[in-house]
Short mmCIF file of C-alpha atoms in Angstrom, two decimals:
data_model
loop_
_atom_site.label_atom_id
_atom_site.label_comp_id
_atom_site.label_asym_id
_atom_site.label_seq_id
_atom_site.Cartn_x
_atom_site.Cartn_y
_atom_site.Cartn_z
CA MET Z 1 65.36 98.31 84.19
CA ALA Z 2 66.02 100.94 86.87
CA GLN Z 3 69.09 103.15 86.63
CA LEU Z 4 71.69 102.00 89.15
CA GLY Z 5 72.51 104.80 91.59
CA SER Z 6 75.66 104.93 93.66
CA ASP Z 7 73.77 103.61 96.69
CA VAL Z 8 73.80 100.18 95.11
CA PHE Z 9 77.50 99.86 95.85
CA PHE Z 10 76.88 100.16 99.57
CA SER Z 11 73.62 98.22 99.77
CA THR Z 12 73.33 95.17 101.93
CA ILE Z 13 72.76 91.69 100.61
CA GLY Z 14 69.10 91.82 101.59
CA GLU Z 15 68.54 95.16 99.85
CA LEU Z 16 70.18 94.04 96.62
CA ASN Z 17 68.51 90.66 96.58
CA ALA Z 18 65.08 92.24 97.03
CA ARG Z 19 65.70 94.41 93.97
CA LEU Z 20 66.92 91.45 91.94
CA VAL Z 21 63.94 89.26 92.85
CA ALA Z 22 61.57 92.13 92.09
CA LYS Z 23 63.37 92.44 88.74
CA GLU Z 24 64.07 96.13 89.37
CA ILE Z 25 67.65 95.40 88.36
CA SER Z 26 69.22 92.42 86.63
CA ALA Z 27 72.14 90.40 87.90
CA VAL Z 28 74.05 91.23 84.73
CA GLU Z 29 73.56 94.97 85.27
CA LEU Z 30 74.70 94.60 88.85
CA ALA Z 31 77.71 92.48 87.92
CA ARG Z 32 78.81 94.90 85.19
CA ALA Z 33 78.50 97.87 87.52
CA PHE Z 34 80.52 96.23 90.29
CA VAL Z 35 83.15 94.77 87.96
CA GLU Z 36 83.71 98.15 86.36
CA ARG Z 37 83.92 99.87 89.73
CA LEU Z 38 86.36 97.24 91.03
CA GLN Z 39 88.53 97.55 87.92
CA GLN Z 40 88.49 101.35 88.10
CA LEU Z 41 88.91 101.94 91.83
CA GLY Z 42 90.51 98.71 93.08
CA PRO Z 43 94.03 99.82 92.01
CA ARG Z 44 93.48 103.09 93.91
CA TYR Z 45 93.69 101.10 97.12
CA ASN Z 46 95.98 98.31 95.84
CA ALA Z 47 92.97 96.11 96.54
CA LEU Z 48 92.57 94.32 93.20
CA VAL Z 49 94.82 91.48 92.09
CA LEU Z 50 92.72 90.06 89.26
CA SER Z 51 89.39 91.04 87.76
CA LEU Z 52 87.14 88.09 86.94
CA LYS Z 53 84.86 90.03 84.59
CA GLN Z 54 84.05 87.22 82.17
CA GLU Z 55 83.26 84.80 84.97
CA ALA Z 56 81.10 87.42 86.68
CA ILE Z 57 79.02 88.13 83.58
CA ARG Z 58 78.62 84.41 82.85
CA GLN Z 59 77.47 83.69 86.41
CA ALA Z 60 75.16 86.74 86.40
CA GLU Z 61 73.54 85.61 83.12
CA ALA Z 62 72.81 82.24 84.71
CA VAL Z 63 71.31 83.99 87.75
CA ASP Z 64 69.03 86.11 85.58
CA LYS Z 65 67.74 82.99 83.82
CA GLU Z 66 67.04 81.33 87.17
CA ILE Z 67 65.25 84.36 88.56
CA LYS Z 68 63.19 84.64 85.38
CA ARG Z 69 62.07 81.02 85.91
CA GLY Z 70 61.23 81.74 89.53
CA ARG Z 71 64.05 79.55 90.83
CA LEU Z 72 65.23 81.45 93.86
CA HIS Z 73 68.22 80.10 95.78
CA GLY Z 74 68.44 82.44 98.73
CA PRO Z 75 69.67 85.92 99.54
CA LEU Z 76 73.14 85.60 97.99
CA GLN Z 77 71.77 84.93 94.51
CA GLY Z 78 73.16 87.55 92.14
CA ILE Z 79 75.27 89.29 94.77
CA PRO Z 80 78.77 90.40 93.64
CA TYR Z 81 81.70 89.37 95.85
CA GLY Z 82 85.48 89.13 95.90
CA VAL Z 83 87.93 86.73 97.52
CA LYS Z 84 91.31 87.13 99.15
CA ASP Z 85 93.92 85.86 96.72
CA LEU Z 86 94.79 82.88 98.85
CA LEU Z 87 91.69 81.07 97.61
CA SER Z 88 92.15 78.97 94.50
CA TYR Z 89 89.96 79.68 91.48
CA ALA Z 90 90.35 77.10 88.73
CA GLY Z 91 92.37 78.21 85.75
CA GLN Z 92 93.25 81.62 87.15
CA PRO Z 93 96.40 82.76 88.98
CA THR Z 94 96.34 82.48 92.77
CA THR Z 95 99.35 84.47 93.91
CA TRP Z 96 99.14 84.26 97.72
CA GLY Z 97 100.28 87.90 97.56
CA ALA Z 98 103.83 86.70 97.03
CA LYS Z 99 106.26 87.01 94.13
CA PRO Z 100 107.43 83.36 94.17
CA TYR Z 101 103.82 82.30 93.52
CA ALA Z 102 102.80 85.04 91.08
CA ALA Z 103 102.20 82.59 88.22
CA GLN Z 104 100.68 79.81 90.29
CA VAL Z 105 97.47 78.33 88.86
CA PHE Z 106 95.27 75.65 90.39
CA ASP Z 107 92.81 73.48 88.51
CA TYR Z 108 90.14 73.47 91.20
CA ASN Z 109 88.08 75.95 93.20
CA ALA Z 110 88.31 76.45 96.91
CA THR Z 111 85.31 74.89 98.63
CA VAL Z 112 83.97 78.26 99.81
CA ILE Z 113 83.92 79.50 96.21
CA ASP Z 114 82.01 76.40 95.08
CA ARG Z 115 79.50 76.93 97.88
CA LEU Z 116 79.01 80.58 97.02
CA ASP Z 117 78.65 79.60 93.36
CA GLY Z 118 75.97 77.09 94.36
CA ALA Z 119 74.11 79.88 96.15
CA GLY Z 120 74.20 82.03 93.01
CA ALA Z 121 76.69 84.62 94.27
CA VAL Z 122 78.73 86.29 91.53
CA ILE Z 123 82.53 86.38 91.86
CA THR Z 124 84.05 89.58 90.50
CA GLY Z 125 87.70 89.44 91.48
CA LYS Z 126 90.69 88.27 93.48
CA LEU Z 127 91.64 90.72 96.18
CA SER Z 128 95.01 91.64 97.60
CA MET Z 129 96.72 90.32 100.69
CA VAL Z 130 99.94 90.54 102.63
CA GLU Z 131 102.40 88.04 101.17
CA LEU Z 132 101.82 84.54 102.52
CA ALA Z 133 99.32 86.06 104.95
CA GLY Z 134 102.21 87.57 106.88
CA GLY Z 135 103.07 84.48 108.84
CA GLY Z 136 106.81 85.06 109.01
CA GLY Z 137 106.18 88.41 110.63
CA TYR Z 138 106.35 91.56 108.53
CA ARG Z 139 107.57 95.00 109.39
CA TYR Z 140 106.01 97.19 106.71
CA ALA Z 141 102.64 97.51 105.01
CA SER Z 142 104.45 97.08 101.68
CA ALA Z 143 104.87 93.36 102.41
CA SER Z 144 102.79 92.38 99.38
CA LEU Z 145 103.07 91.61 95.68
CA THR Z 146 100.58 94.39 95.02
CA GLY Z 147 102.10 96.97 97.35
CA PRO Z 148 100.71 98.29 100.62
CA GLY Z 149 96.98 98.01 101.15
CA LEU Z 150 95.68 101.60 101.14
CA ASN Z 151 92.80 102.59 103.39
CA PRO Z 152 89.74 103.96 101.53
CA TRP Z 153 89.20 106.41 104.40
CA ASP Z 154 92.67 107.92 103.94
CA ARG Z 155 95.09 106.54 101.40
CA THR Z 156 98.07 107.65 103.47
CA ARG Z 157 96.95 105.03 105.99
CA TRP Z 158 97.18 101.26 105.94
CA SER Z 159 94.11 99.18 105.23
CA GLY Z 160 95.40 96.59 107.68
CA GLY Z 161 96.30 93.00 106.90
CA SER Z 162 96.67 90.38 105.93
CA SER Z 163 93.16 90.52 104.36
CA SER Z 164 93.91 94.01 103.00
CA GLY Z 165 91.95 93.77 99.75
CA PRO Z 166 88.76 92.25 101.17
CA ALA Z 167 88.44 94.96 103.81
CA ALA Z 168 89.24 97.85 101.48
CA ALA Z 169 87.00 96.53 98.70
CA VAL Z 170 83.96 96.29 100.96
CA ALA Z 171 84.67 99.66 102.59
CA ALA Z 172 84.93 101.38 99.20
CA GLY Z 173 81.83 99.67 97.79
CA LEU Z 174 83.77 97.67 95.19
CA VAL Z 175 82.10 94.40 96.21
CA THR Z 176 79.06 93.70 98.37
CA PHE Z 177 80.98 91.21 100.42
CA ALA Z 178 84.35 89.49 100.44
CA ILE Z 179 85.96 86.39 101.88
CA GLY Z 180 89.15 86.84 103.87
CA SER Z 181 91.11 84.77 106.34
CA GLU Z 182 92.62 84.97 109.80
CA THR Z 183 95.46 83.08 111.44
CA SER Z 184 96.00 85.76 114.07
CA GLY Z 185 94.35 89.10 113.44
CA SER Z 186 94.04 89.09 109.67
CA ILE Z 187 90.26 89.59 109.68
CA ILE Z 188 90.00 91.63 112.90
CA THR Z 189 92.68 94.16 111.96
CA PRO Z 190 91.69 95.20 108.43
CA ALA Z 191 87.99 95.18 109.32
CA SER Z 192 88.71 97.52 112.24
CA PHE Z 193 90.92 99.86 110.21
CA CYS Z 194 88.56 100.03 107.21
CA GLY Z 195 85.32 100.32 109.19
CA VAL Z 196 83.59 97.19 107.91
CA THR Z 197 81.75 94.37 109.63
CA ALA Z 198 83.54 91.03 109.56
CA LEU Z 199 83.32 87.62 111.16
CA ARG Z 200 86.06 85.22 112.17
CA PRO Z 201 84.21 81.92 112.54
CA THR Z 202 84.99 79.11 114.93
CA TYR Z 203 87.97 77.07 113.75
CA GLY Z 204 86.76 74.25 111.52
CA LEU Z 205 83.31 75.71 110.77
CA VAL Z 206 84.32 76.88 107.29
CA SER Z 207 86.31 74.58 105.02
CA ARG Z 208 89.94 75.54 104.39
CA HIS Z 209 90.13 73.36 101.27
CA GLY Z 210 91.63 75.38 98.45
CA ALA Z 211 92.94 78.11 100.74
CA MET Z 212 96.67 78.65 101.17
CA ALA Z 213 97.69 77.03 104.41
CA LEU Z 214 99.77 79.18 106.72
CA SER Z 215 98.94 77.23 109.87
CA TRP Z 216 96.82 74.10 109.73
CA THR Z 217 95.49 74.58 113.24
CA LEU Z 218 94.98 78.36 113.22
CA ASP Z 219 93.67 79.30 109.75
CA LYS Z 220 90.03 80.34 109.39
CA LEU Z 221 88.08 81.85 106.46
CA GLY Z 222 85.39 84.45 107.11
CA PRO Z 223 83.24 87.19 105.53
CA PHE Z 224 83.64 90.96 105.30
CA ALA Z 225 80.33 92.74 104.65
CA HIS Z 226 78.21 95.81 105.31
CA SER Z 227 76.39 94.39 108.33
CA ALA Z 228 76.26 91.64 110.93
CA GLU Z 229 73.16 90.28 109.24
CA ASP Z 230 75.01 90.00 105.93
CA CYS Z 231 77.80 88.09 107.69
CA GLY Z 232 75.21 85.66 109.04
CA MET Z 233 73.74 85.01 105.60
CA ILE Z 234 77.19 84.49 104.09
CA LEU Z 235 78.30 82.16 106.87
CA GLN Z 236 75.23 79.98 106.37
CA VAL Z 237 76.34 79.37 102.79
CA ILE Z 238 80.05 78.84 103.33
CA ALA Z 239 79.98 76.86 106.56
CA GLY Z 240 79.59 73.10 106.82
CA LYS Z 241 81.31 69.77 106.78
CA ASP Z 242 83.95 69.18 104.14
CA SER Z 243 85.77 65.86 103.93
CA SER Z 244 88.51 67.60 101.92
CA ASP Z 245 89.47 69.63 105.00
CA PRO Z 246 91.03 67.52 107.78
CA GLY Z 247 90.24 70.30 110.25
CA SER Z 248 86.55 70.48 109.37
CA ALA Z 249 84.37 70.56 112.46
CA GLY Z 250 81.69 68.65 110.56
CA ARG Z 251 79.01 71.12 111.61
CA SER Z 252 76.64 73.28 109.62
CA PHE Z 253 75.54 76.80 110.49
CA TYR Z 254 72.04 78.17 110.17
CA TYR Z 255 71.60 81.89 110.69
CA THR Z 256 68.68 82.20 113.13
CA PRO Z 257 68.07 85.86 114.01
CA GLN Z 258 64.53 84.92 115.06
CA TYR Z 259 65.96 83.23 118.16
CA ALA Z 260 68.27 86.10 119.08
CA ARG Z 261 68.56 86.99 122.75
CA PRO Z 262 68.34 90.74 123.36
CA LEU Z 263 71.35 92.53 124.82
CA LYS Z 264 69.52 93.12 128.11
CA GLU Z 265 69.61 89.38 128.80
CA LEU Z 266 73.33 89.06 128.20
CA LYS Z 267 76.37 89.23 130.45
CA ILE Z 268 79.35 90.62 128.57
CA GLY Z 269 82.86 90.51 129.93
CA TYR Z 270 85.20 93.40 129.32
CA ALA Z 271 88.08 95.36 130.84
CA PRO Z 272 87.31 99.07 131.11
CA GLY Z 273 90.96 99.99 130.77
CA ASP Z 274 91.04 98.52 127.26
CA PHE Z 275 88.74 101.35 126.18
CA THR Z 276 90.44 104.10 128.18
CA ASP Z 277 94.07 103.97 129.39
CA ARG Z 278 95.14 101.27 126.96
CA ALA Z 279 93.28 102.75 123.98
CA GLU Z 280 94.91 105.41 121.84
CA PRO Z 281 93.79 108.84 123.07
CA SER Z 282 92.07 109.74 119.79
CA ALA Z 283 89.87 106.64 120.00
CA ARG Z 284 88.70 106.90 123.60
CA ALA Z 285 85.66 109.08 122.94
CA ALA Z 286 84.39 106.71 120.26
CA PHE Z 287 84.92 103.68 122.51
CA ASP Z 288 83.19 105.43 125.40
CA ALA Z 289 80.16 106.18 123.23
CA ALA Z 290 80.08 102.57 122.00
CA LEU Z 291 80.10 101.21 125.56
CA ALA Z 292 77.26 103.60 126.37
CA VAL Z 293 75.19 101.96 123.61
CA PHE Z 294 75.65 98.57 125.26
CA LYS Z 295 74.74 99.97 128.66
CA ALA Z 296 71.68 101.78 127.29
CA ALA Z 297 70.56 98.50 125.72
CA GLY Z 298 70.67 96.93 129.16
CA ALA Z 299 73.65 94.63 128.62
CA GLN Z 300 75.40 93.66 131.84
CA LEU Z 301 79.00 94.72 131.28
CA THR Z 302 81.15 93.02 133.85
CA GLY Z 303 84.75 92.29 134.68
CA VAL Z 304 85.91 88.77 133.86
CA GLN Z 305 88.56 86.46 135.24
CA TRP Z 306 90.99 86.51 132.30
CA PRO Z 307 93.17 83.37 132.09
CA GLN Z 308 96.84 84.28 132.35
CA PHE Z 309 98.89 82.67 129.61
CA PRO Z 310 101.65 83.98 127.31
CA TYR Z 311 99.26 84.01 124.36
CA GLY Z 312 101.58 85.77 121.93
CA PRO Z 313 104.55 83.42 122.43
CA VAL Z 314 102.30 80.34 122.33
CA LEU Z 315 100.72 81.39 119.06
CA SER Z 316 104.01 82.50 117.52
CA THR Z 317 105.60 79.16 118.36
CA ILE Z 318 102.77 77.12 116.87
CA LEU Z 319 102.70 79.33 113.80
CA ALA Z 320 106.46 79.05 113.34
CA GLY Z 321 106.37 75.27 113.52
CA GLU Z 322 103.54 74.83 111.06
CA GLU Z 323 104.56 77.48 108.54
CA ALA Z 324 108.12 76.15 108.50
CA SER Z 325 106.81 72.77 107.45
CA ILE Z 326 104.34 74.19 104.94
CA PHE Z 327 106.88 76.51 103.31
CA GLU Z 328 109.98 74.36 103.73
CA PRO Z 329 110.46 74.01 99.95
CA LEU Z 330 110.18 77.78 99.52
CA ILE Z 331 112.71 78.42 102.27
CA THR Z 332 115.31 75.77 101.44
CA SER Z 333 115.22 76.56 97.72
CA GLY Z 334 116.15 80.16 98.45
CA ASN Z 335 113.04 81.48 96.68
CA VAL Z 336 111.97 82.91 100.03
CA ASP Z 337 114.42 85.73 99.31
CA GLN Z 338 112.02 86.98 96.61
CA LEU Z 339 109.51 88.07 99.24
CA ALA Z 340 109.05 91.80 99.72
CA ASP Z 341 109.62 92.09 103.47
CA LYS Z 342 113.00 91.34 105.06
CA SER Z 343 111.48 90.58 108.45
CA GLN Z 344 109.10 88.07 106.85
CA ILE Z 345 112.01 86.37 105.05
CA ALA Z 346 114.01 86.12 108.25
CA GLY Z 347 111.04 84.85 110.23
CA LEU Z 348 110.42 82.02 107.80
CA LYS Z 349 114.09 81.03 107.71
CA ALA Z 350 114.38 81.09 111.48
CA ALA Z 351 111.24 79.00 111.83
CA LEU Z 352 113.09 76.03 110.33
CA ASP Z 353 115.23 76.00 113.49
CA LEU Z 354 112.29 75.61 115.86
CA PRO Z 355 112.76 72.52 118.03
CA ALA Z 356 109.87 70.07 117.99
CA LYS Z 357 109.75 70.14 121.78
CA ASP Z 358 108.92 73.85 121.70
CA TYR Z 359 106.08 73.32 119.25
CA LEU Z 360 104.67 70.49 121.32
CA ARG Z 361 104.93 72.45 124.54
CA ALA Z 362 103.01 75.28 122.90
CA MET Z 363 100.33 72.84 121.75
CA ARG Z 364 100.02 71.44 125.28
CA ILE Z 365 99.63 74.93 126.71
CA ARG Z 366 97.03 75.48 124.01
CA ARG Z 367 94.94 72.68 125.48
CA LEU Z 368 95.11 74.43 128.87
CA ILE Z 369 93.99 77.66 127.18
CA GLN Z 370 91.02 75.93 125.53
CA HIS Z 371 90.03 74.44 128.88
CA ALA Z 372 90.29 77.80 130.64
CA PHE Z 373 88.04 79.52 128.13
CA SER Z 374 85.42 76.79 128.15
CA ASN Z 375 85.39 76.15 131.89
CA ASP Z 376 86.26 79.55 133.35
CA VAL Z 377 85.53 82.41 130.97
CA PHE Z 378 82.36 81.36 129.17
CA THR Z 379 80.78 80.01 132.34
CA GLN Z 380 80.98 83.57 133.74
CA VAL Z 381 79.91 85.55 130.66
CA ASP Z 382 78.08 85.08 127.37
CA ALA Z 383 80.65 86.96 125.31
CA LEU Z 384 83.71 89.18 125.59
CA LEU Z 385 83.97 92.76 124.35
CA ALA Z 386 87.20 94.53 123.41
CA PRO Z 387 88.42 97.09 120.90
CA GLY Z 388 89.15 95.59 117.48
CA ARG Z 389 92.42 97.51 117.60
CA SER Z 390 93.43 100.10 120.19
CA GLY Z 391 93.25 102.95 117.69
CA PRO Z 392 92.84 103.89 114.04
CA ALA Z 393 94.97 102.73 111.12
CA PRO Z 394 98.66 103.68 111.13
CA LYS Z 395 100.41 105.58 108.37
CA ILE Z 396 101.55 103.52 105.41
CA ASP Z 397 105.25 103.99 106.09
CA GLN Z 398 105.04 103.45 109.83
CA PRO Z 399 106.95 100.34 110.94
CA LEU Z 400 104.58 97.69 112.25
CA ALA Z 401 107.29 96.01 114.34
CA PRO Z 402 110.54 97.20 115.92
CA PRO Z 403 113.68 96.97 113.75
CA PRO Z 404 116.26 94.24 114.51
CA GLY Z 405 118.30 95.07 117.55
CA ALA Z 406 115.51 97.10 119.09
CA THR Z 407 113.73 94.03 120.49
CA PRO Z 408 113.51 94.44 124.24
CA ALA Z 409 115.38 91.98 126.43
CA ALA Z 410 113.50 88.96 127.70
CA PRO Z 411 111.05 90.03 130.38
CA PRO Z 412 111.88 89.23 134.01
CA THR Z 413 110.38 86.04 135.39
CA PRO Z 414 107.76 85.70 136.61
CA THR Z 415 106.25 87.78 133.80
CA PRO Z 416 103.77 90.30 135.15
CA PRO Z 417 100.24 89.45 134.01
CA PRO Z 418 99.06 91.42 130.96
CA ALA Z 419 96.48 94.10 131.62
CA GLY Z 420 92.83 93.76 130.63
CA LEU Z 421 91.92 91.56 127.72
CA ALA Z 422 95.33 92.12 126.17
CA GLY Z 423 96.13 89.20 123.96
CA ILE Z 424 92.52 88.61 123.01
CA ILE Z 425 93.49 88.22 119.37
CA PRO Z 426 96.07 85.45 119.90
CA ALA Z 427 93.99 83.98 122.74
CA GLY Z 428 90.86 83.80 120.61
CA ASN Z 429 92.72 82.24 117.72
CA LEU Z 430 94.49 79.69 119.92
CA ALA Z 431 91.18 78.55 121.37
CA GLY Z 432 89.49 78.58 117.95
CA LEU Z 433 86.92 81.13 119.10
CA PRO Z 434 84.63 83.12 116.80
CA ALA Z 435 84.75 86.92 116.78
CA LEU Z 436 82.60 89.61 115.17
CA VAL Z 437 84.01 93.03 114.31
CA VAL Z 438 81.60 95.97 114.17
CA PRO Z 439 82.59 99.56 113.36
CA CYS Z 440 81.85 101.77 116.37
CA GLY Z 441 83.02 105.28 115.59
CA LEU Z 442 85.70 107.53 114.18
CA ALA Z 443 89.04 108.65 115.58
CA GLU Z 444 91.06 111.22 113.61
CA ASN Z 445 88.31 110.76 110.94
CA LEU Z 446 89.29 107.10 110.67
CA PRO Z 447 87.22 104.08 111.71
CA VAL Z 448 87.60 102.25 114.98
CA ALA Z 449 85.75 99.08 115.88
CA LEU Z 450 84.74 96.65 118.57
CA GLN Z 451 85.33 92.93 118.59
CA ILE Z 452 82.85 90.60 120.22
CA VAL Z 453 84.29 87.18 121.02
CA GLY Z 454 82.29 84.12 121.95
CA ALA Z 455 82.50 80.47 122.84
CA PRO Z 456 83.02 77.97 120.02
CA PHE Z 457 80.04 77.82 117.65
CA SER Z 458 78.32 80.83 119.24
CA GLU Z 459 78.18 82.76 115.96
CA ASN Z 460 74.42 83.32 116.19
CA LEU Z 461 74.88 84.98 119.59
CA LEU Z 462 77.67 87.23 118.29
CA LEU Z 463 75.63 88.15 115.22
CA SER Z 464 72.61 89.02 117.36
CA ILE Z 465 74.75 91.29 119.54
CA GLY Z 466 76.19 92.91 116.43
CA LYS Z 467 72.78 93.29 114.82
CA GLU Z 468 71.33 95.00 117.89
CA PHE Z 469 74.34 97.31 118.15
CA GLN Z 470 73.94 98.18 114.47
CA ALA Z 471 70.21 98.84 114.94
CA ARG Z 472 71.17 101.47 117.53
CA THR Z 473 74.08 103.01 115.59
CA ASP Z 474 74.93 103.77 111.98
CA TRP Z 475 78.73 103.44 111.91
CA HIS Z 476 78.46 100.39 109.66
CA LYS Z 477 76.64 102.52 107.06
CA ARG Z 478 79.24 105.27 106.94
CA ARG Z 479 81.20 105.63 103.72
CA PRO Z 480 84.77 106.78 103.17
CA PRO Z 481 85.03 110.37 101.95
CA GLY Z 482 84.47 110.61 98.22
CA ALA Z 483 83.21 107.03 97.94
CA MET I 1 140.58 54.72 91.98
CA LYS I 2 137.65 53.07 90.28
CA VAL I 3 134.22 54.32 91.36
CA SER I 4 131.18 52.20 90.65
CA ARG I 5 127.97 53.63 89.16
CA ARG I 6 126.26 52.65 92.39
CA GLN I 7 128.71 54.79 94.39
CA VAL I 8 128.19 57.74 92.04
CA THR I 9 124.42 57.46 92.34
CA ALA I 10 124.63 57.28 96.13
CA ALA I 11 126.85 60.36 96.26
CA VAL I 12 124.43 62.33 94.08
CA LEU I 13 121.46 61.34 96.26
CA VAL I 14 123.28 62.29 99.45
CA GLY I 15 124.21 65.65 97.96
CA GLN I 16 120.60 66.31 97.01
CA ALA I 17 119.42 65.37 100.50
CA ILE I 18 121.89 67.78 102.08
CA ARG I 19 120.79 70.61 99.78
CA LEU I 20 117.11 69.98 100.53
CA SER I 21 117.52 69.88 104.32
CA ALA I 22 119.73 72.92 104.85
CA ALA I 23 118.27 76.42 104.83
CA PRO I 24 120.26 78.96 102.82
CA GLU I 25 122.67 80.83 105.04
CA ALA I 26 121.64 84.41 105.72
CA PRO I 27 123.47 85.47 108.87
CA ASP I 28 122.21 89.01 109.24
CA ALA I 29 120.56 91.16 111.89
CA GLU I 30 117.05 90.28 110.75
CA LEU I 31 117.68 86.54 110.91
CA GLN I 32 119.35 86.83 114.29
CA ALA I 33 116.44 88.91 115.57
CA ALA I 34 113.99 86.27 114.33
CA ARG I 35 115.96 83.50 116.03
CA ASP I 36 116.11 85.56 119.23
CA ARG I 37 112.32 85.95 119.14
CA LEU I 38 111.91 82.17 118.96
CA LYS I 39 114.19 81.80 121.98
CA THR I 40 112.30 84.50 123.89
CA ASN I 41 109.05 82.73 123.08
CA ALA I 42 110.51 79.42 124.30
CA GLN I 43 111.49 81.07 127.58
CA ALA I 44 107.95 82.36 128.03
CA LEU I 45 106.53 78.90 127.37
CA SER I 46 108.95 77.25 129.81
CA ALA I 47 107.55 79.49 132.59
CA VAL I 48 104.08 77.96 132.19
CA SER I 49 103.31 75.01 134.43
CA VAL I 50 102.00 72.18 132.26
CA PRO I 51 100.58 69.15 134.09
CA ARG I 52 102.27 65.96 132.96
CA ASP I 53 99.09 64.42 131.60
CA THR I 54 98.31 67.41 129.34
CA GLU I 55 98.38 66.25 125.72
CA PRO I 56 98.90 68.50 122.70
CA ALA I 57 95.76 70.12 121.30
CA PHE I 58 95.53 67.78 118.31
CA GLN I 59 94.38 64.21 117.92
CA PHE I 60 95.41 61.35 115.69
CA LYS I 61 92.71 58.86 114.79
CA ALA I 62 93.41 55.55 113.07
#
């Protein structure tokens, strides 16, 4: 068997699978190498919660037998991956990143894990997250059972959250891909800060069964990987109807790059100010260069009529209502006080006071938002383009929200409309829209990224845009220093 | 005063119900700030015109 070089840790799914099928390397060799790397380097970034070494070797042995018999199950066969620790794995702790649940064990697998197992992928570990996916609102990066997620590009910086471990593990080459989740920003943010490609699918496309619920109507599971193409291959495996998930859209997904429309045929909505005045100064050059790639490819970048709604307050209200119900036992028992972040504790407690009328009003406005995106936005453009985040990752000890008492007074009514595509993260999540994050450059030697947002179930379009961008750039192949 | 076993049982159940429904008291700046944020959010939502026939974005099916 060939000696495994360090390149293997940053290879794409296609590259690794080709070597496995050609029997250049064995699945067991690959699993051992990745498990050891995850065990050794995962703690460096507070990315690893639990190594699943025995399971990985067992699964890899089964893969090698299948490959030897010529039974090939697709590109994910033999590929090592990790999962955010809000996904249940039978017989092993699933901590939800939170002290009150540190010893929690389920006796079943999350559906996405079963699907990946069926495709021959090899699970190597549970990866870290912000406690309870940060739903109560957290002020510091340390809001986690495993401590702050550290960025592989600079460990004095935050990896982002709440899918801290998945993003850091892919960026540092500790897994080939990972599964994370997003309620509002928890895939977009860490992918942007860690410089990895990631996909937030349409709500309901991927089963939530076996995943911690933070918000029944906002939660989505999605892949972190080394390329848009890898995300497409992963989504094909994990997507699909699941009767165990009441929110399942009942639709499958087939990754069809052969039908991709080139960028020159597409109309992409954006707000120039998002990449200039409203971007952090250090990131503007990178964003400018990224936009130039789109223009050089012939994409029609155009302004778009952006529906004016208070996206943040609508999402926060819906989230508060649902998380209060989900975590009511935690809150009323007092165990909520064991959480690491005081702002998170307070947010969850306060959420119990939310009047039903407020939740319902937010859900009615949500229907107006969905209608506006379907009938106004995506009739004008094929997709939307915005920065993933306005700049690079913050320092670990930098507050992520203002301290109590520093909250500004309620804005004057009528509220002035937000500038540009501000609010695209809550807006996209409220409307259940898919989004692809692609790294697009460096600012202060740290990654910055773009997000491409589409209509419901337009993942193939987003992936084709991402794939073409990644054919013209190499940001997605860059590695953290020393990796 | 004689208290029946039924009355004792009822009192215990009521006490349990009260404990389960009340959040632990934590009157501090963080909690007040969180409550204020909910109120600010509610104000923002009340400024949005919602047509009367707009239903919530979820459906119940029998």
